[in-house]
mmCIF file of C-alpha atoms and ligand atoms in Angstrom:
data_model
loop_
_atom_site.group_PDB
_atom_site.id
_atom_site.type_symbol
_atom_site.label_atom_id
_atom_site.label_comp_id
_atom_site.label_asym_id
_atom_site.label_seq_id
_atom_site.Cartn_x
_atom_site.Cartn_y
_atom_site.Cartn_z
ATOM 1 C CA MET R 1241 -1.552 21.571 27.099
ATOM 2 C CA ILE R 1242 -0.504 20.244 23.696
ATOM 3 C CA ARG R 1243 2.671 21.421 21.983
ATOM 4 C CA PHE R 1244 3.682 20.492 18.485
ATOM 5 C CA ALA R 1245 6.449 21.167 16.002
ATOM 6 C CA SER R 1246 7.524 19.865 12.623
ATOM 7 C CA LEU R 1247 10.963 18.413 11.935
ATOM 8 C CA GLY R 1248 10.371 18.804 8.219
ATOM 9 C CA SER R 1249 7.595 18.167 5.732
ATOM 10 C CA GLY R 1250 7.545 17.307 2.038
ATOM 11 C CA SER R 1251 8.279 14.473 -0.348
ATOM 12 C CA LYS R 1252 11.831 14.097 1.033
ATOM 13 C CA GLY R 1253 10.663 13.367 4.563
ATOM 14 C CA ASN R 1254 7.974 14.061 7.127
ATOM 15 C CA ALA R 1255 8.077 14.006 10.929
ATOM 16 C CA THR R 1256 6.014 15.884 13.523
ATOM 17 C CA LEU R 1257 6.425 16.025 17.305
ATOM 18 C CA ILE R 1258 3.359 16.181 19.543
ATOM 19 C CA GLU R 1259 3.789 16.678 23.288
ATOM 20 C CA SER R 1260 1.641 17.106 26.345
ATOM 21 C CA GLY R 1261 2.485 17.750 29.997
ATOM 22 C CA SER R 1262 5.455 19.564 31.416
ATOM 23 C CA GLY R 1263 8.889 18.539 32.605
ATOM 24 C CA GLU R 1264 9.347 14.938 33.768
ATOM 25 C CA SER R 1265 5.821 13.823 32.960
ATOM 26 C CA ASP R 1266 5.886 14.830 29.291
ATOM 27 C CA THR R 1267 4.379 12.561 26.704
ATOM 28 C CA ARG R 1268 6.268 12.898 23.451
ATOM 29 C CA ILE R 1269 5.043 11.314 20.207
ATOM 30 C CA LEU R 1270 6.822 11.301 16.888
ATOM 31 C CA LEU R 1271 4.283 11.150 14.060
ATOM 32 C CA ASP R 1272 6.007 9.603 11.040
ATOM 33 C CA CYS R 1273 9.734 9.267 10.586
ATOM 34 C CA GLY R 1274 10.822 9.971 7.037
ATOM 35 C CA PHE R 1275 14.388 10.962 7.969
ATOM 36 C CA SER R 1276 17.521 8.960 8.729
ATOM 37 C CA THR R 1277 18.392 8.568 12.402
ATOM 38 C CA LYS R 1278 21.269 11.016 12.121
ATOM 39 C CA GLU R 1279 19.174 13.601 10.321
ATOM 40 C CA LEU R 1280 16.361 13.183 12.820
ATOM 41 C CA GLU R 1281 18.743 13.616 15.763
ATOM 42 C CA ILE R 1282 20.036 16.871 14.262
ATOM 43 C CA ARG R 1283 16.506 18.143 13.627
ATOM 44 C CA LEU R 1284 15.397 17.153 17.154
ATOM 45 C CA ALA R 1285 18.346 19.054 18.630
ATOM 46 C CA SER R 1286 17.267 22.195 16.806
ATOM 47 C CA LEU R 1287 13.912 21.858 18.636
ATOM 48 C CA GLU R 1288 15.778 21.223 21.914
ATOM 49 C CA ARG R 1289 14.708 17.609 22.164
ATOM 50 C CA SER R 1290 16.515 14.264 22.048
ATOM 51 C CA ALA R 1291 15.393 10.937 20.646
ATOM 52 C CA ASP R 1292 15.801 9.070 23.930
ATOM 53 C CA THR R 1293 12.816 10.988 25.341
ATOM 54 C CA ILE R 1294 10.377 9.941 22.606
ATOM 55 C CA ASN R 1295 7.646 7.676 24.022
ATOM 56 C CA ALA R 1296 6.193 6.433 20.751
ATOM 57 C CA ILE R 1297 6.559 6.536 16.992
ATOM 58 C CA VAL R 1298 3.195 6.587 15.204
ATOM 59 C CA ILE R 1299 3.145 5.851 11.474
ATOM 60 C CA THR R 1300 0.402 7.032 9.087
ATOM 61 C CA HIS R 1301 1.313 4.841 6.081
ATOM 62 C CA GLU R 1302 4.203 3.027 4.432
ATOM 63 C CA HIS R 1303 5.445 5.616 1.907
ATOM 64 C CA SER R 1304 9.149 6.178 2.435
ATOM 65 C CA ASP R 1305 8.777 9.916 3.135
ATOM 66 C CA HIS R 1306 6.889 8.825 6.284
ATOM 67 C CA VAL R 1307 8.569 5.619 7.370
ATOM 68 C CA ALA R 1308 12.123 5.449 5.976
ATOM 69 C CA GLY R 1309 13.851 6.014 9.325
ATOM 70 C CA ALA R 1310 11.326 4.420 11.711
ATOM 71 C CA GLY R 1311 12.942 0.975 12.008
ATOM 72 C CA ARG R 1312 16.420 2.206 12.849
ATOM 73 C CA LEU R 1313 15.198 4.863 15.250
ATOM 74 C CA SER R 1314 12.958 2.376 17.030
ATOM 75 C CA ARG R 1315 15.814 -0.112 17.462
ATOM 76 C CA LYS R 1316 18.422 2.441 18.500
ATOM 77 C CA TYR R 1317 16.259 3.944 21.258
ATOM 78 C CA ASN R 1318 13.919 0.995 21.953
ATOM 79 C CA ILE R 1319 10.829 3.032 20.993
ATOM 80 C CA PRO R 1320 7.497 1.288 20.298
ATOM 81 C CA VAL R 1321 6.007 1.837 16.842
ATOM 82 C CA TRP R 1322 2.235 2.156 16.491
ATOM 83 C CA LEU R 1323 0.667 1.447 13.085
ATOM 84 C CA THR R 1324 -2.054 -0.467 11.245
ATOM 85 C CA VAL R 1325 -1.507 -4.100 10.277
ATOM 86 C CA GLY R 1326 -1.664 -3.132 6.592
ATOM 87 C CA THR R 1327 0.999 -0.450 7.007
ATOM 88 C CA TYR R 1328 3.194 -2.842 9.012
ATOM 89 C CA HIS R 1329 3.168 -5.457 6.254
ATOM 90 C CA MET R 1330 4.053 -2.906 3.582
ATOM 91 C CA CYS R 1331 7.016 -1.392 5.465
ATOM 92 C CA ARG R 1332 10.278 -2.653 4.020
ATOM 93 C CA ASP R 1333 11.933 -2.424 7.430
ATOM 94 C CA HIS R 1334 9.431 -3.433 10.090
ATOM 95 C CA ASP R 1335 11.823 -5.029 12.495
ATOM 96 C CA PHE R 1336 10.793 -2.556 15.202
ATOM 97 C CA ALA R 1337 11.995 -2.746 18.813
ATOM 98 C CA GLN R 1338 8.322 -3.022 19.795
ATOM 99 C CA THR R 1339 5.218 -3.063 17.588
ATOM 100 C CA ARG R 1340 1.727 -1.929 18.604
ATOM 101 C CA PHE R 1341 -1.098 -2.488 16.138
ATOM 102 C CA ILE R 1342 -3.857 0.064 15.865
ATOM 103 C CA ASP R 1343 -7.363 -0.161 14.450
ATOM 104 C CA CYS R 1344 -7.951 2.929 12.349
ATOM 105 C CA HIS R 1345 -11.566 3.143 13.573
ATOM 106 C CA THR R 1346 -10.744 3.030 17.290
ATOM 107 C CA ASP R 1347 -9.283 5.735 19.536
ATOM 108 C CA PHE R 1348 -6.320 4.842 21.738
ATOM 109 C CA GLU R 1349 -4.122 6.523 24.316
ATOM 110 C CA ILE R 1350 -0.390 6.965 24.502
ATOM 111 C CA ASP R 1351 0.143 8.106 28.079
ATOM 112 C CA ALA R 1352 -1.658 11.457 28.387
ATOM 113 C CA ILE R 1353 -2.488 11.903 24.695
ATOM 114 C CA ASN R 1354 -5.613 10.535 23.033
ATOM 115 C CA LEU R 1355 -5.218 9.583 19.389
ATOM 116 C CA HIS R 1356 -8.240 9.479 17.126
ATOM 117 C CA PRO R 1357 -7.303 7.724 13.876
ATOM 118 C CA PHE R 1358 -9.426 7.658 10.740
ATOM 119 C CA PRO R 1359 -8.898 5.963 7.366
ATOM 120 C CA VAL R 1360 -8.179 8.147 4.342
ATOM 121 C CA PRO R 1361 -8.175 7.780 0.545
ATOM 122 C CA HIS R 1362 -4.469 7.637 -0.278
ATOM 123 C CA ASP R 1363 -2.655 5.066 -2.387
ATOM 124 C CA ALA R 1364 -1.244 2.980 0.431
ATOM 125 C CA ARG R 1365 -2.394 -0.322 1.987
ATOM 126 C CA GLU R 1366 -4.136 0.899 5.138
ATOM 127 C CA PRO R 1367 -3.382 4.614 5.564
ATOM 128 C CA CYS R 1368 -4.818 6.692 8.369
ATOM 129 C CA GLN R 1369 -4.446 10.205 9.708
ATOM 130 C CA PHE R 1370 -5.030 11.490 13.230
ATOM 131 C CA VAL R 1371 -6.575 13.962 15.621
ATOM 132 C CA PHE R 1372 -4.538 14.335 18.844
ATOM 133 C CA SER R 1373 -6.163 15.517 22.048
ATOM 134 C CA ASP R 1374 -5.304 16.032 25.704
ATOM 135 C CA GLY R 1375 -8.961 16.378 26.652
ATOM 136 C CA ASP R 1376 -8.923 20.160 26.292
ATOM 137 C CA SER R 1377 -7.617 20.893 22.811
ATOM 138 C CA ARG R 1378 -7.645 19.077 19.502
ATOM 139 C CA LEU R 1379 -4.900 19.008 16.872
ATOM 140 C CA GLY R 1380 -5.661 17.498 13.452
ATOM 141 C CA ILE R 1381 -2.832 16.403 11.157
ATOM 142 C CA VAL R 1382 -3.631 15.473 7.565
ATOM 143 C CA THR R 1383 -0.515 15.209 5.430
ATOM 144 C CA ASP R 1384 -1.565 12.708 2.768
ATOM 145 C CA LEU R 1385 -5.127 12.831 1.469
ATOM 146 C CA GLY R 1386 -6.170 12.012 -2.053
ATOM 147 C CA CYS R 1387 -9.357 14.001 -1.573
ATOM 148 C CA HIS R 1388 -11.582 15.158 1.229
ATOM 149 C CA THR R 1389 -14.823 13.360 1.926
ATOM 150 C CA PRO R 1390 -17.774 14.055 4.271
ATOM 151 C CA HIS R 1391 -16.302 11.313 6.490
ATOM 152 C CA ILE R 1392 -12.979 13.137 6.784
ATOM 153 C CA LEU R 1393 -14.636 16.504 7.388
ATOM 154 C CA ASN R 1394 -16.601 14.873 10.181
ATOM 155 C CA HIS R 1395 -13.406 13.758 11.913
ATOM 156 C CA LEU R 1396 -11.921 17.255 11.640
ATOM 157 C CA LYS R 1397 -14.791 18.991 13.447
ATOM 158 C CA GLY R 1398 -14.042 21.351 16.332
ATOM 159 C CA LEU R 1399 -10.270 21.454 15.889
ATOM 160 C CA ASN R 1400 -8.096 24.033 17.626
ATOM 161 C CA SER R 1401 -5.257 23.455 15.233
ATOM 162 C CA LEU R 1402 -4.893 21.908 11.805
ATOM 163 C CA LEU R 1403 -1.868 20.812 9.811
ATOM 164 C CA LEU R 1404 -3.234 20.531 6.285
ATOM 165 C CA GLU R 1405 -1.676 19.165 3.142
ATOM 166 C CA CYS R 1406 -1.229 21.728 0.348
ATOM 167 C CA ASN R 1407 0.723 19.609 -2.060
ATOM 168 C CA TYR R 1408 0.484 21.095 -5.529
ATOM 169 C CA ASP R 1409 -0.731 23.857 -7.763
ATOM 170 C CA ARG R 1410 -2.617 22.170 -10.585
ATOM 171 C CA ASP R 1411 -1.130 24.272 -13.405
ATOM 172 C CA MET R 1412 2.424 23.831 -12.103
ATOM 173 C CA LEU R 1413 1.911 20.075 -11.732
ATOM 174 C CA PHE R 1414 0.533 19.544 -15.229
ATOM 175 C CA SER R 1415 3.014 21.840 -16.967
ATOM 176 C CA GLY R 1416 5.928 20.503 -14.921
ATOM 177 C CA ALA R 1417 8.539 17.819 -15.514
ATOM 178 C CA TYR R 1418 6.855 14.833 -13.841
ATOM 179 C CA PRO R 1419 6.028 11.909 -16.155
ATOM 180 C CA ARG R 1420 2.353 11.894 -17.121
ATOM 181 C CA ILE R 1421 1.576 8.830 -15.015
ATOM 182 C CA LEU R 1422 3.017 10.473 -11.906
ATOM 183 C CA LYS R 1423 1.090 13.703 -12.559
ATOM 184 C CA GLU R 1424 -2.104 11.694 -12.761
ATOM 185 C CA ARG R 1425 -1.261 9.779 -9.597
ATOM 186 C CA VAL R 1426 -0.599 12.952 -7.594
ATOM 187 C CA ALA R 1427 -3.818 14.622 -8.804
ATOM 188 C CA SER R 1428 -6.011 11.520 -8.453
ATOM 189 C CA PHE R 1429 -8.523 11.034 -5.651
ATOM 190 C CA LYS R 1430 -5.994 8.714 -3.973
ATOM 191 C CA GLY R 1431 -2.960 10.973 -4.432
ATOM 192 C CA HIS R 1432 -2.484 14.337 -2.742
ATOM 193 C CA LEU R 1433 -4.531 17.439 -1.955
ATOM 194 C CA GLY R 1434 -3.806 20.375 -4.243
ATOM 195 C CA ASN R 1435 -4.157 23.987 -3.148
ATOM 196 C CA GLU R 1436 -7.698 24.235 -4.541
ATOM 197 C CA GLN R 1437 -8.827 21.154 -2.647
ATOM 198 C CA SER R 1438 -7.219 22.350 0.589
ATOM 199 C CA LYS R 1439 -9.008 25.673 0.201
ATOM 200 C CA ASP R 1440 -12.264 23.851 -0.449
ATOM 201 C CA LEU R 1441 -11.770 21.635 2.618
ATOM 202 C CA LEU R 1442 -11.264 24.696 4.826
ATOM 203 C CA GLN R 1443 -14.372 26.367 3.400
ATOM 204 C CA LYS R 1444 -16.419 23.331 4.419
ATOM 205 C CA LEU R 1445 -14.970 23.094 7.958
ATOM 206 C CA ASP R 1446 -16.244 24.707 11.128
ATOM 207 C CA LEU R 1447 -13.361 27.086 11.849
ATOM 208 C CA THR R 1448 -14.676 28.769 14.983
ATOM 209 C CA LYS R 1449 -12.141 27.217 17.367
ATOM 210 C CA LEU R 1450 -9.226 27.090 14.962
ATOM 211 C CA LYS R 1451 -6.135 28.982 16.153
ATOM 212 C CA HIS R 1452 -3.392 27.565 13.957
ATOM 213 C CA VAL R 1453 -3.547 26.469 10.342
ATOM 214 C CA ILE R 1454 -0.284 25.320 8.887
ATOM 215 C CA GLY R 1455 0.194 24.010 5.366
ATOM 216 C CA VAL R 1456 2.258 20.824 5.155
ATOM 217 C CA HIS R 1457 3.651 18.448 2.500
ATOM 218 C CA VAL R 1458 4.080 21.377 0.091
ATOM 219 C CA SER R 1459 5.756 20.186 -3.102
ATOM 220 C CA GLU R 1460 9.049 21.931 -3.894
ATOM 221 C CA LYS R 1461 8.542 21.219 -7.618
ATOM 222 C CA ASN R 1462 4.813 21.616 -8.161
ATOM 223 C CA ASN R 1463 3.915 24.450 -5.803
ATOM 224 C CA THR R 1464 5.208 27.710 -4.389
ATOM 225 C CA PRO R 1465 4.916 28.870 -0.770
ATOM 226 C CA GLU R 1466 2.996 31.917 -2.029
ATOM 227 C CA TYR R 1467 0.336 29.830 -3.802
ATOM 228 C CA ALA R 1468 -0.059 27.476 -0.837
ATOM 229 C CA LEU R 1469 -0.374 30.318 1.675
ATOM 230 C CA GLN R 1470 -2.894 32.109 -0.535
ATOM 231 C CA ALA R 1471 -5.015 28.931 -0.737
ATOM 232 C CA LEU R 1472 -5.063 28.715 3.074
ATOM 233 C CA CYS R 1473 -6.024 32.392 3.356
ATOM 234 C CA ASP R 1474 -8.798 31.993 0.781
ATOM 235 C CA GLY R 1475 -10.094 28.908 2.590
ATOM 236 C CA MET R 1476 -10.046 30.602 5.991
ATOM 237 C CA ASN R 1477 -11.050 34.056 4.766
ATOM 238 C CA CYS R 1478 -8.103 35.472 6.690
ATOM 239 C CA THR R 1479 -4.844 37.333 6.046
ATOM 240 C CA LEU R 1480 -1.326 35.994 5.507
ATOM 241 C CA ASN R 1481 -0.549 36.774 9.171
ATOM 242 C CA ASP R 1482 -2.862 33.969 10.283
ATOM 243 C CA VAL R 1483 -1.382 31.081 8.280
ATOM 244 C CA SER R 1484 2.023 29.519 7.794
ATOM 245 C CA LEU R 1485 3.791 26.592 6.170
ATOM 246 C CA ALA R 1486 6.035 23.741 7.231
ATOM 247 C CA SER R 1487 9.213 23.621 5.170
ATOM 248 C CA GLN R 1488 11.130 20.590 4.013
ATOM 249 C CA LYS R 1489 14.327 22.022 5.457
ATOM 250 C CA ASN R 1490 13.198 23.153 8.916
ATOM 251 C CA GLY R 1491 9.558 22.187 9.423
ATOM 252 C CA PHE R 1492 8.274 24.753 11.899
ATOM 253 C CA SER R 1493 9.065 25.522 15.506
ATOM 254 C CA TRP R 1494 7.000 24.886 18.631
ATOM 255 C CA ARG R 1495 3.361 25.947 18.830
ATOM 256 C CA GLU R 1496 1.174 25.613 21.884
ATOM 257 C CA LEU R 1497 -2.492 24.840 22.418
ATOM 258 C CA ASN R 1498 -3.924 25.507 25.852
HETATM 259 ZN ZN1 ZN E 2817 1.907 9.038 0.976
HETATM 260 ZN ZN1 ZN E 2818 3.733 11.757 1.956
#
């Protein structure tokens, strides 16, 4: 069984917990660590977990909303950090307690959880995103995609659960306060997925096994929860009861795949 929860998602910090097993034999992975150690400890406590039980920190790319707290957390609790060589070299603080390099074309295991990484178009050195599996169910997490490609859709086949970036509403972004260069970066094919693109991605995916779809990395300035949720509904051809969002403040609480 896979369980997962978000500690918070958005441009001020991202972190997701993925677990399998029960009791003593749990495997617990922290995907990205964009919060300070103190903040992360508080957020973990609200999910009834503590940092000393985390088996691994896995990093998707070097942007500070994903990696800002990884070094300190790794050192404080002696947790290994798994990441690509490119991401490692671009992290300002990469003095990790232990470092494990990954190849973003090769699956690997952390205890009972299989991780399937794949490279993505995003403006970082060697970014990747992941599908997590315990052999029975598959959880895809894509928080930072500039655009979706046939290659990415291929990796997201047959998922039971998907955490999907819904970063911006195009009209809000381009009429908003961001400097022009930043607007263009966000909307570019190596920036973020907007609501329309997320909807389009869902329409191209095989959704037959999908139980949970949760929008993540929703901009607080360039999007509204209502727009993001509507995009997910339109993409899935479902009602608002079947979709939800991760918030910057609280993420979302535990979900289970079995
Ligand atoms: Zn990023
Ligand atoms: Zn990000």
